[in-house]
Coordinates of C-alpha atoms and ligand atoms in Angstrom, one line a residue:
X1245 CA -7.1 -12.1 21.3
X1246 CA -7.0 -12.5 17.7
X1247 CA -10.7 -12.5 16.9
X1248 CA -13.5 -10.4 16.8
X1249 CA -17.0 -10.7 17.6
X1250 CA -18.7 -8.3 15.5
X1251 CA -22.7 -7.3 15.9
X1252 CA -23.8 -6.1 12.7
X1253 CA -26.5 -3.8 11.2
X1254 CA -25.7 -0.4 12.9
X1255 CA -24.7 2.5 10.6
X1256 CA -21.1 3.7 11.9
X1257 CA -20.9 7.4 12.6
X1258 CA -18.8 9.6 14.0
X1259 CA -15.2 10.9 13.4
X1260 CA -11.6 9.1 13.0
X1261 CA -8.4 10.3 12.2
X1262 CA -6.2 9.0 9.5
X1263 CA -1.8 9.5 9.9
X1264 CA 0.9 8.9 7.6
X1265 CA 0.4 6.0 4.9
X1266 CA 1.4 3.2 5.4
X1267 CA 2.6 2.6 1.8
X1268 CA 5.1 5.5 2.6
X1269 CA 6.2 5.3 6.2
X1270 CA 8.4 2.5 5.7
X1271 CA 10.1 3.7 2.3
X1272 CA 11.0 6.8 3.9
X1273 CA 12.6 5.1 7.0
X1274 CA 14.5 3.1 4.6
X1275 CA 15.6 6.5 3.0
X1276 CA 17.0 7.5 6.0
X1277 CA 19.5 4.7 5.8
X1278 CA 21.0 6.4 3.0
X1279 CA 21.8 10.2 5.3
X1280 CA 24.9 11.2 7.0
X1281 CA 22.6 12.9 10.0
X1282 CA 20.0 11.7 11.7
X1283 CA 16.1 11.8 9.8
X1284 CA 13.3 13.2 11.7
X1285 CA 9.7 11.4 10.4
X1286 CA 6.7 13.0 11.0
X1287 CA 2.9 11.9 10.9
X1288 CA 4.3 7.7 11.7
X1289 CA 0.9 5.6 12.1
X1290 CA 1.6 2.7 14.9
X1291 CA 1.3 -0.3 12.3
X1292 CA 3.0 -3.5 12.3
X1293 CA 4.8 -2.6 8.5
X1294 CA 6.7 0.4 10.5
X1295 CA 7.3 -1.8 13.4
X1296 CA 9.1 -4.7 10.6
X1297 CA 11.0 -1.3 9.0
X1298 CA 12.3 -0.4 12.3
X1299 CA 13.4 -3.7 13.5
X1300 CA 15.6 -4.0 10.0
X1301 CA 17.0 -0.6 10.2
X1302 CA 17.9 -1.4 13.8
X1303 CA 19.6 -4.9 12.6
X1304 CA 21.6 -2.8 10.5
X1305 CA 22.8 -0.3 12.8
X1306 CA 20.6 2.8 12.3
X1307 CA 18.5 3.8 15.7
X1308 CA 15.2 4.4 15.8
X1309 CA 13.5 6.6 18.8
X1310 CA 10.4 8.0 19.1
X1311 CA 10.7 11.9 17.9
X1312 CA 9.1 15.2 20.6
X1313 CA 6.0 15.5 18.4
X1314 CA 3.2 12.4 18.9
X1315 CA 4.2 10.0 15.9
X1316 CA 7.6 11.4 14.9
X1317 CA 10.5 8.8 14.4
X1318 CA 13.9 9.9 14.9
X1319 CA 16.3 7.8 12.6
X1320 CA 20.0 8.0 13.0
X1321 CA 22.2 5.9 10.4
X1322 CA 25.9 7.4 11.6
X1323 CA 26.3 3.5 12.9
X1324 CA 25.4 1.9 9.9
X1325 CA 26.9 -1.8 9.9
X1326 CA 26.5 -5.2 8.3
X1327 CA 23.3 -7.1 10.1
X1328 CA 23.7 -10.8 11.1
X1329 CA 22.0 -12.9 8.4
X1330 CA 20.2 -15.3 10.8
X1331 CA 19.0 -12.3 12.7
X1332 CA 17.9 -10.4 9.2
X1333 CA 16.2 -14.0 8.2
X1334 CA 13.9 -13.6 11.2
X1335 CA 12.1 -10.9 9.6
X1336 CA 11.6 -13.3 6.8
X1337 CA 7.9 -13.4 4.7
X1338 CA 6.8 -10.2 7.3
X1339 CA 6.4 -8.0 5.0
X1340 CA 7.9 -6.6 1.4
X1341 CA 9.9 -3.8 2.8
X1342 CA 13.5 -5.7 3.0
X1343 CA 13.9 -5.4 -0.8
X1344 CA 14.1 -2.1 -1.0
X1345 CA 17.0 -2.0 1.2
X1346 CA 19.3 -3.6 -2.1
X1347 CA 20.4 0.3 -3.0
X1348 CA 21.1 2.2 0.1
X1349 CA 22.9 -1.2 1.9
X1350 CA 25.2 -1.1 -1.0
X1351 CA 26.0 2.1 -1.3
X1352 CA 26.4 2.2 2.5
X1353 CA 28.3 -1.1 2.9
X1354 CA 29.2 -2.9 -0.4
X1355 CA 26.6 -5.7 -0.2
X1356 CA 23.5 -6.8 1.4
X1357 CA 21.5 -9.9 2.6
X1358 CA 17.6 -9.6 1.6
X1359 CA 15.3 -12.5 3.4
X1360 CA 12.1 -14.2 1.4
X1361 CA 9.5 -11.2 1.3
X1362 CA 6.1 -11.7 2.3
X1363 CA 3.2 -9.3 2.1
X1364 CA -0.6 -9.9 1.2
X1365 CA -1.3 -13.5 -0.6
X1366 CA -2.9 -11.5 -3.5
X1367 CA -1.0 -12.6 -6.5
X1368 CA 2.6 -14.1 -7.3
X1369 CA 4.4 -10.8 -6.8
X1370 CA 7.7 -11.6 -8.0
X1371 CA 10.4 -9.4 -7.5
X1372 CA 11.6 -9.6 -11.3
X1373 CA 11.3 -6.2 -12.0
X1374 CA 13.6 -5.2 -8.8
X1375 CA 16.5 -7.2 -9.6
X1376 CA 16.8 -6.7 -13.4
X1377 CA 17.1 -3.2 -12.2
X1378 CA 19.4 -3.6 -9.7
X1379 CA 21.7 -5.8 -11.9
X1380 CA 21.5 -3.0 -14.4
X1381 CA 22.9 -0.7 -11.6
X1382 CA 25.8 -3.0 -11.6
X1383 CA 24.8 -5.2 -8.8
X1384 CA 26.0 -8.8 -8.6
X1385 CA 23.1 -11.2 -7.3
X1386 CA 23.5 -14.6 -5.8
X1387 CA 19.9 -16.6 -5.1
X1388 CA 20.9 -18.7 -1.8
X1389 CA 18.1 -20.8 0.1
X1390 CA 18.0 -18.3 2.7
X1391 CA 17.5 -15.1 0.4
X1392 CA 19.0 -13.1 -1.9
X1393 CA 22.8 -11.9 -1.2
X1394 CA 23.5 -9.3 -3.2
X1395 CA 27.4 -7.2 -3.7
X1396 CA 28.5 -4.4 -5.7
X1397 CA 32.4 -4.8 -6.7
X1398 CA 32.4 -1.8 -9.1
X1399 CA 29.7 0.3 -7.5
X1400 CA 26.1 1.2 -8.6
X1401 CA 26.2 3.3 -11.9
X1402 CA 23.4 5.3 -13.4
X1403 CA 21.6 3.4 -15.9
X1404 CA 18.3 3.5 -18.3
X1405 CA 15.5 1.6 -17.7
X1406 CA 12.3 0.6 -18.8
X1407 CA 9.6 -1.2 -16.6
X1408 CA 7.6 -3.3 -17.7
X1409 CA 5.1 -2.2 -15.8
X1410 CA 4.6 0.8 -13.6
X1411 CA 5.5 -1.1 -10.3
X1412 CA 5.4 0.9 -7.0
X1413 CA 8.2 -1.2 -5.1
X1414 CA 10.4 -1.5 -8.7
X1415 CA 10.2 2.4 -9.3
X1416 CA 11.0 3.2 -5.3
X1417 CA 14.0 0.3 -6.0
X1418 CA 15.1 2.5 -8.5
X1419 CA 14.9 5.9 -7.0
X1420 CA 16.7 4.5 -3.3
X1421 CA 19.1 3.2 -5.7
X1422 CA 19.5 5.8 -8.4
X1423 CA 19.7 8.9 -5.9
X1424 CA 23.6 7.8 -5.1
X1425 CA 24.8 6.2 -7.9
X1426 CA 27.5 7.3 -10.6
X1427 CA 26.0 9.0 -13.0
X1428 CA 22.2 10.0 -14.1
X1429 CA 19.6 7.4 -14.2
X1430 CA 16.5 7.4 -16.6
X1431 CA 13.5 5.5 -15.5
X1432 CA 10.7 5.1 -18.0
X1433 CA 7.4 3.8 -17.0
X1434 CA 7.8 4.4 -13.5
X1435 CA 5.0 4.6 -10.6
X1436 CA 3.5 8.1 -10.3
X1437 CA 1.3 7.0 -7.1
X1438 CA 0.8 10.0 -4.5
X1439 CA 3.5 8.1 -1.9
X1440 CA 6.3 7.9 -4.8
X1441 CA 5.7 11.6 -5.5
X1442 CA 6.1 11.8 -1.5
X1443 CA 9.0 9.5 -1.3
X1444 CA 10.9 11.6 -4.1
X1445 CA 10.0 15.0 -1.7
X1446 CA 11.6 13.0 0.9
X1447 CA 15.0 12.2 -1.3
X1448 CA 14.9 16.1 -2.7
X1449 CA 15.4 17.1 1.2
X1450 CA 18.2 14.6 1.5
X1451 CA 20.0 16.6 -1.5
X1452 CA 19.1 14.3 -4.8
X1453 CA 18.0 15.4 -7.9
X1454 CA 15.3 14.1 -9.3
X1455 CA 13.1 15.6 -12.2
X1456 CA 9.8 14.0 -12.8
X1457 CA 8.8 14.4 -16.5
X1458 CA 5.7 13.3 -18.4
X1459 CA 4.6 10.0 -19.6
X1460 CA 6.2 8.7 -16.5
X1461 CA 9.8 9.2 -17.2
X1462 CA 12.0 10.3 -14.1
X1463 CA 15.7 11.4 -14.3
X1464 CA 17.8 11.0 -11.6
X1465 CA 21.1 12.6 -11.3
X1466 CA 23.4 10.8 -8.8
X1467 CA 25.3 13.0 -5.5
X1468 CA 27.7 12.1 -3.6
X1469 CA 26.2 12.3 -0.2
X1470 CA 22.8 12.6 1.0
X1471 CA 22.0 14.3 4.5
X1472 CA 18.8 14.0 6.8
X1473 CA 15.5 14.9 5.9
X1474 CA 12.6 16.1 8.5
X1475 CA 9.2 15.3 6.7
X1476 CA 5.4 14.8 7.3
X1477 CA 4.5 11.7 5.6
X1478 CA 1.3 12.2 3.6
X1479 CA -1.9 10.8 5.2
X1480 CA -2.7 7.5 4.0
X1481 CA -5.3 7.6 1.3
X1482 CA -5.9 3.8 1.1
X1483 CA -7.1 4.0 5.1
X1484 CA -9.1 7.1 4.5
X1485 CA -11.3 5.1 1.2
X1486 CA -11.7 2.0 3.4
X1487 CA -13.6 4.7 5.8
X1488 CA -15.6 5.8 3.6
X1489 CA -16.6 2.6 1.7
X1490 CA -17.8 1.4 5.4
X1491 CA -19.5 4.4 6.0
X1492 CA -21.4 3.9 2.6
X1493 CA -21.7 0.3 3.1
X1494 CA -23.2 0.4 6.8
X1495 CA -25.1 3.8 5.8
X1496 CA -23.0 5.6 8.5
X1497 CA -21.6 9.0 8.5
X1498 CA -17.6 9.1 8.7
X1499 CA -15.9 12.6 9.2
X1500 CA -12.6 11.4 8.7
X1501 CA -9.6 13.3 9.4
X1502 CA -6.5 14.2 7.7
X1503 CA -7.9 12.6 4.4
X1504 CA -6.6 14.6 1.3
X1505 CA -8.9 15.7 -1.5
X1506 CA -6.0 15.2 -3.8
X1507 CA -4.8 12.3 -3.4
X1508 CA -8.5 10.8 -3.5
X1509 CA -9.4 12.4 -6.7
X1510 CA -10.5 8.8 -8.6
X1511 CA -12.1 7.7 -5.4
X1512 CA -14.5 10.8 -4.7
X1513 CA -15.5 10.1 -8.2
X1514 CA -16.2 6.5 -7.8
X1515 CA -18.2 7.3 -4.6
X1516 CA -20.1 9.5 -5.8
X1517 CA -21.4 7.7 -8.7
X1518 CA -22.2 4.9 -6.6
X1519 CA -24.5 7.7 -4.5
X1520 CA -22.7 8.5 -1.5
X1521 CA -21.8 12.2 -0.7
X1522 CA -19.0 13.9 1.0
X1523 CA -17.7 17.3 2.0
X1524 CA -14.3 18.5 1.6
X1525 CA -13.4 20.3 4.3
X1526 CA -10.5 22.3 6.5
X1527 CA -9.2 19.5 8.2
X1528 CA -10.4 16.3 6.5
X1529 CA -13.2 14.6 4.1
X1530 CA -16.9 14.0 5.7
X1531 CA -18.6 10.6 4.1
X1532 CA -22.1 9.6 4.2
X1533 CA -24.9 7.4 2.9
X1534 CA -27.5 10.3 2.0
X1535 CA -30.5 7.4 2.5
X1536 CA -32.1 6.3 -0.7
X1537 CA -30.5 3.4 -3.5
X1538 CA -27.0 3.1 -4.0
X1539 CA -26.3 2.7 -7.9
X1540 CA -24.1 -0.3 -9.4
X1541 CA -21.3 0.8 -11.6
X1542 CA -18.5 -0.8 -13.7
X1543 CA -14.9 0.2 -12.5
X1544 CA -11.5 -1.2 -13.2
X1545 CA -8.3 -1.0 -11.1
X1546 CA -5.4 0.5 -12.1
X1547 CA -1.8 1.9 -11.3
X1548 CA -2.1 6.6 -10.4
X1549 CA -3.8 8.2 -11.4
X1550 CA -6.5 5.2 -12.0
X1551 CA -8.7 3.5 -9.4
X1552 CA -6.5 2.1 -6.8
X1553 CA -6.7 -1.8 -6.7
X1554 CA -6.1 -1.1 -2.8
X1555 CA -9.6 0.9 -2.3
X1556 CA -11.1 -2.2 -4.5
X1557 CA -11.9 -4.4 -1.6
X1558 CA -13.5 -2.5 0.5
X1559 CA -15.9 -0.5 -2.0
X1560 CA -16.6 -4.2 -3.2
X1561 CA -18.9 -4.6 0.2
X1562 CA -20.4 -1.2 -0.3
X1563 CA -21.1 -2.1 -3.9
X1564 CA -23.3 -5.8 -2.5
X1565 CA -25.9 -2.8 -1.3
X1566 CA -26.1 -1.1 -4.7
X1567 CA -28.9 -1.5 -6.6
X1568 CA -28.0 -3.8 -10.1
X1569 CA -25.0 -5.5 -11.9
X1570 CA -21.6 -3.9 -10.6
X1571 CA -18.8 -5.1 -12.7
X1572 CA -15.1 -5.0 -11.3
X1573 CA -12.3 -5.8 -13.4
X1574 CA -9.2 -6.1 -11.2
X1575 CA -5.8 -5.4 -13.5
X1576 CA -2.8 -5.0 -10.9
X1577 CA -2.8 -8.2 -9.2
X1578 CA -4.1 -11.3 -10.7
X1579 CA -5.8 -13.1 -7.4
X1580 CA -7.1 -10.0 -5.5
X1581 CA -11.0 -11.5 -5.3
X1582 CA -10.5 -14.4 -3.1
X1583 CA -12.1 -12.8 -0.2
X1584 CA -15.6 -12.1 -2.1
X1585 CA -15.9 -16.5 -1.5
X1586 CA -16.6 -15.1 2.4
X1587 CA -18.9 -12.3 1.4
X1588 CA -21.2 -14.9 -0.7
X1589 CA -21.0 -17.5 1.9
X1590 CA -23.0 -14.0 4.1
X1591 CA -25.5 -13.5 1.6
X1592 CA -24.2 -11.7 -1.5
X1593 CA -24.3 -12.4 -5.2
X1594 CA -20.8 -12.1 -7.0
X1595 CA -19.4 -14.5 -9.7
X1596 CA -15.9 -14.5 -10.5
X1597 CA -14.5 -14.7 -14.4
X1598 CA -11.3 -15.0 -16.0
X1599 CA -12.0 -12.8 -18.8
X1600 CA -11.3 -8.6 -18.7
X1601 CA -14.9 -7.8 -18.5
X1602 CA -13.9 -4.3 -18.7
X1603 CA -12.4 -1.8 -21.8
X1604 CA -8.7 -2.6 -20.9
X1605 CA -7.3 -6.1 -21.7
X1606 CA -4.7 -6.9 -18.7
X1607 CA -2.0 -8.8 -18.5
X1608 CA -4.3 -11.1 -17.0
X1609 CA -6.4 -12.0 -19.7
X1610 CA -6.7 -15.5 -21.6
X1611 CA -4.6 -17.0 -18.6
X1612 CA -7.2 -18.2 -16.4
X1613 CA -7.2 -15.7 -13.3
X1614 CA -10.3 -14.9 -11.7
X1615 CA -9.6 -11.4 -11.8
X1616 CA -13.3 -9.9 -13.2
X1617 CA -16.3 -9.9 -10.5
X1618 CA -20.0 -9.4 -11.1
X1619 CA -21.8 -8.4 -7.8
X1620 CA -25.2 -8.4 -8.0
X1621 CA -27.3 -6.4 -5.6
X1622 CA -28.7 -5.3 -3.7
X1623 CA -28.3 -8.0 -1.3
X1624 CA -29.1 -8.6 2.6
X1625 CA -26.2 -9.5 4.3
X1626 CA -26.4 -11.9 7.5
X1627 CA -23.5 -12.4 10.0
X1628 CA -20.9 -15.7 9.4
X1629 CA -17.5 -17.0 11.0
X1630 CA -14.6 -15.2 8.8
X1631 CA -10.6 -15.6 8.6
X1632 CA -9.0 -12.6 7.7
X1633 CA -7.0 -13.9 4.3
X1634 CA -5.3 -10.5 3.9
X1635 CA -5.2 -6.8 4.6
X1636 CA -7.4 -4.9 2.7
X1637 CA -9.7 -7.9 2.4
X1638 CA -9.9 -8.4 6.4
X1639 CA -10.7 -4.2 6.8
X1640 CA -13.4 -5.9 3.8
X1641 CA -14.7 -8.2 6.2
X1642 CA -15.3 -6.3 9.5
X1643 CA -17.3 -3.8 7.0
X1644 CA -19.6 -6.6 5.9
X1645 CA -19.4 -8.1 8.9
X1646 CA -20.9 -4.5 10.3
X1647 CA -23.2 -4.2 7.1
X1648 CA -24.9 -7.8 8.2
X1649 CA -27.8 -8.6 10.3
X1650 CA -26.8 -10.7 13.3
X1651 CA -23.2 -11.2 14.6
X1652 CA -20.4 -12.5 13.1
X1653 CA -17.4 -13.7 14.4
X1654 CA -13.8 -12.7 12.6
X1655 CA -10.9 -14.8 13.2
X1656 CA -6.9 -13.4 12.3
X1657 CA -8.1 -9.6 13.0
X1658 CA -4.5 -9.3 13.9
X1659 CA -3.3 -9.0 10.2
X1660 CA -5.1 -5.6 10.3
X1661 CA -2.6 -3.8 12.2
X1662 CA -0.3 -3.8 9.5
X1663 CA -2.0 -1.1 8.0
X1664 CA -4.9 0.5 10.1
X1665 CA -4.1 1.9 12.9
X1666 CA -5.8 1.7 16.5
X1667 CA -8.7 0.3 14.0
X1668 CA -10.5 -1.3 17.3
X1669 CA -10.8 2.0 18.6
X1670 CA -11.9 3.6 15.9
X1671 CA -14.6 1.2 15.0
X1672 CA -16.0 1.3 18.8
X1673 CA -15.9 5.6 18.2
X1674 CA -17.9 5.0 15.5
X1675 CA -20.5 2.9 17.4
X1676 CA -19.6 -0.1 16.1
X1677 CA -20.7 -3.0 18.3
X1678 CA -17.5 -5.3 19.0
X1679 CA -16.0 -7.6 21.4
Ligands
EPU3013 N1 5.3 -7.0 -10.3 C1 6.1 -7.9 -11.0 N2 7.4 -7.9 -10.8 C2 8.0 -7.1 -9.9 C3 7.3 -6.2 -9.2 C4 5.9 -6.1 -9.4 O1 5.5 -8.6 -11.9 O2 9.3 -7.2 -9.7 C5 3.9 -6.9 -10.5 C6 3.1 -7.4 -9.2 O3 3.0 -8.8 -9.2 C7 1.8 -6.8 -9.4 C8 2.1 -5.4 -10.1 O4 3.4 -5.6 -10.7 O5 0.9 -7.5 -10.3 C9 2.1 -4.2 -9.2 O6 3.0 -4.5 -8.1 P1 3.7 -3.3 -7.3 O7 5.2 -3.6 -7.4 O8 3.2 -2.0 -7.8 O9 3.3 -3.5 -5.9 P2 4.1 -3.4 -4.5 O10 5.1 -2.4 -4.6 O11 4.6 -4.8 -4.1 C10 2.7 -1.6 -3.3 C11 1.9 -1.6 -2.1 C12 0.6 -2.4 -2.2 C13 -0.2 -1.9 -3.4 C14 0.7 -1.8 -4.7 C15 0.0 -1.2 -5.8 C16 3.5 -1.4 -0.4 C17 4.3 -1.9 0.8 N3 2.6 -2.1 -1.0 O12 3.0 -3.0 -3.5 O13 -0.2 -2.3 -1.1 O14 -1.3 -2.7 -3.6 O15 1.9 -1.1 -4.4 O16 -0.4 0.1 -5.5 O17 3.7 -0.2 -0.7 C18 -1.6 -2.9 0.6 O18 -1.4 -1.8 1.1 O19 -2.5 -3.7 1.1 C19 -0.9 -3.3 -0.5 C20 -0.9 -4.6 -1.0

């Protein structure tokens, strides 16, 4: 059930539809928790991340039905109530959406029970950040074996804050915290990726007041009560990139729908350089290989408005078919080029190196993470046995396992589902030859 046999070396072509992103979906459910009427979610992909968000929500009371419109979730918090830690702890290492629930469970109910988080094996990913926050909200924070129970004896209270770096989950921590609290709230060095931007839309319906200056500063001004939003969660930028790396990758032509010029900005550029062409149009972006060389490049990653780390993965397989030395330096997460070991045992050239081989030292550097790849192309790719090791590198392995000559089979295609929707049937309407 879990694995896929995969007959590669046909170009995929033909058009796909992308929904709501997944890096949003779940925030904004969460959001919901914090209304006093029912939320109405528009634009919901069926992934397993919205499926772990609904069964928490659900533990704690709110219900979650399926909306009129195709994909619209109906969220209604009026019964919030205190979930049963055991039950809670069964959605424990699924996914990294329980932390975010700190804020809106203790404003709703005075304290909350968070479970060990899980998420993609792609670098420690501590939750540091989140609790220094919340502390400085006034939370009280016990570490138990279980998980994390957290109270609030004197309430949340605005606060300033600084991140150390401009985490996503920290600066949405923050914000589901902030929107509520006593007080205004000053967050420097926050996130400024598309879905926070989209998640702050979602809290401005609900009543808050957020301002969103430069140089990453946000100031939150705390209500007292928050109502329901209805919203159309943007479309999901990293699904759309992973599209179009295959496309280049497999030399296919990908209409895909719902993708958004705007939030893709960095990307276009990157594919473009590299030689692929697309075509902005009405209702979505067109990518295609236009024949010829693909040319190597160097790119880093980086937090909005730089080169997402999550389109890194999949351009990576696009990037074995360029012609010459592509250099990748890789300066969110510090072990997000594990999955290249399967694309070397298919054929390609890529070494791995500790040092920033790119213009911006990391916080990586000196500290012995492979976290800098040379590919070398371009390279014939031939088909091999894979296990998925995460998301974004499993999409990364059924596009090289489509880009190589012969058949593969890929083992834990499960793990997909978290974040690409209906992804089997969009690879067979593409023409993609699987079983
Ligand atoms: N970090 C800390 N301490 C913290 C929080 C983060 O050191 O308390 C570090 C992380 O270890 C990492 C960096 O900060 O090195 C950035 O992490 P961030 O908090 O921004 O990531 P996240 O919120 O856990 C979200 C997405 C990721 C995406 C990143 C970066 C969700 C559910 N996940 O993760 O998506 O890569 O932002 O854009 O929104 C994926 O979709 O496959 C995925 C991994």
């Amino acid at each position: 059930m879990d694995t896929l046999t995969v007959h590669g070396g046909n170009p995929l072509s033909g058009r796909i539809a992308v929904r709501g992103a997944k890096n949003l979906v779940p925030k904004a459910m969460v959001a919901a928790l914090l209304g006093d009427s029912p939320s109405r979610l528009r634009n919901v992909p069926a992934v397993s991340d919205v499926d772990v968000a609904s069964g928490l929500l659900e533990l704690h009371g709110v219900s979650v039905s399926a909306g009129a419109e195709d994909g619209e979730l109906v969220l209604d918090p009026s019964q919030v109530e205190q979930a049963d830690v055991a039950e809670v702890n069964a959605h424990a290492g699924s996914s990294r959406i329980p932390i975010l629930l700190c804020g809106p469970l203790l404003h709703r109910l005075g304290r909350a029970f968070i479970p060990d988080l899980g998420g993609c094996r792609i670098g420690d990913r501590p939750i540091d950040f989140h609790l220094e926050a919340l502390r400085q909200f006034g939370a009280v924070i016990e570490k138990a074996p279980d998980g994390l129970h957290l109270s609030a004896p004197h309430g949340l209270r605005g606060t300033k804050l600084s991140l150390p770096f401009p985490s996503v989950g920290a600066t949405e921590q923050v914000l589901l915290t902030a929107v509520t609290a006593q007080g205004t709230t000053e967050l420097r060095n926050a996130a400024v990726e598309p879905e926070i931007l989209d998640l702050i839309a979602v809290l401005q319906k609900m009543g808050a007041i957020i301002s969103v200056h430069t140089d990453r500063v946000f100031r939150i001004q705390g209500v007292e009560r928050l109502r329901g939003f209805v919203h159309r969660a943007l479309p999901d930028r990293i699904e759309a990139a992973s599209w179009a790396s295959a496309a280049l990758a497999t030399g296919g032509n990908i209409d895909v729908l719902g993708a958004k010029q705007g939030d893709l900005t960095t990307f276009l550029n990157v594919f473009r350089t590299v030689g692929g062409e697309f075509d902005v149009h009405d209702a979505g972006i067109r990518f295609w290989h236009p024949g010829g060389p693909l040319h190597s490049l160097a790119l880093e990653t980086d937090v909005h408005p730089g080169f997402m780390t999550d389109w890194q993965q999949p351009l990576a397989v696009a990037l074995t078919q360029a012609t010459g030395l592509s250099i990748l330096h890789e300066t969110v997460y510090e072990n997000r080029f594990g999955f290249t070991e399967a694309l070397v045992s298919m054929g390609a050239v890529i070494q791995l190196y500790p040092e920033c081989l790119g213009a911006t030292p990391c916080r990586f550097g000196q500290r012995n993470f492979l976290h800098s790849a040379v590919i070398s192309g371009p390279t014939k790719l031939q088909g091999a046995d894979l296990t998925i090791p995460d998301l974004r590198g499993g999409f990364s392995y059924l596009i090289a396992a489509l880009t190589a000559h012969g058949t593969s089979t890929v083992r834990g295609v499960d793990l997909i589902n978290r974040g690409y929707e209906n992804f089997e049937d969009k690879l067979s309407a593409l023409g993609a030859s699987i079983s």
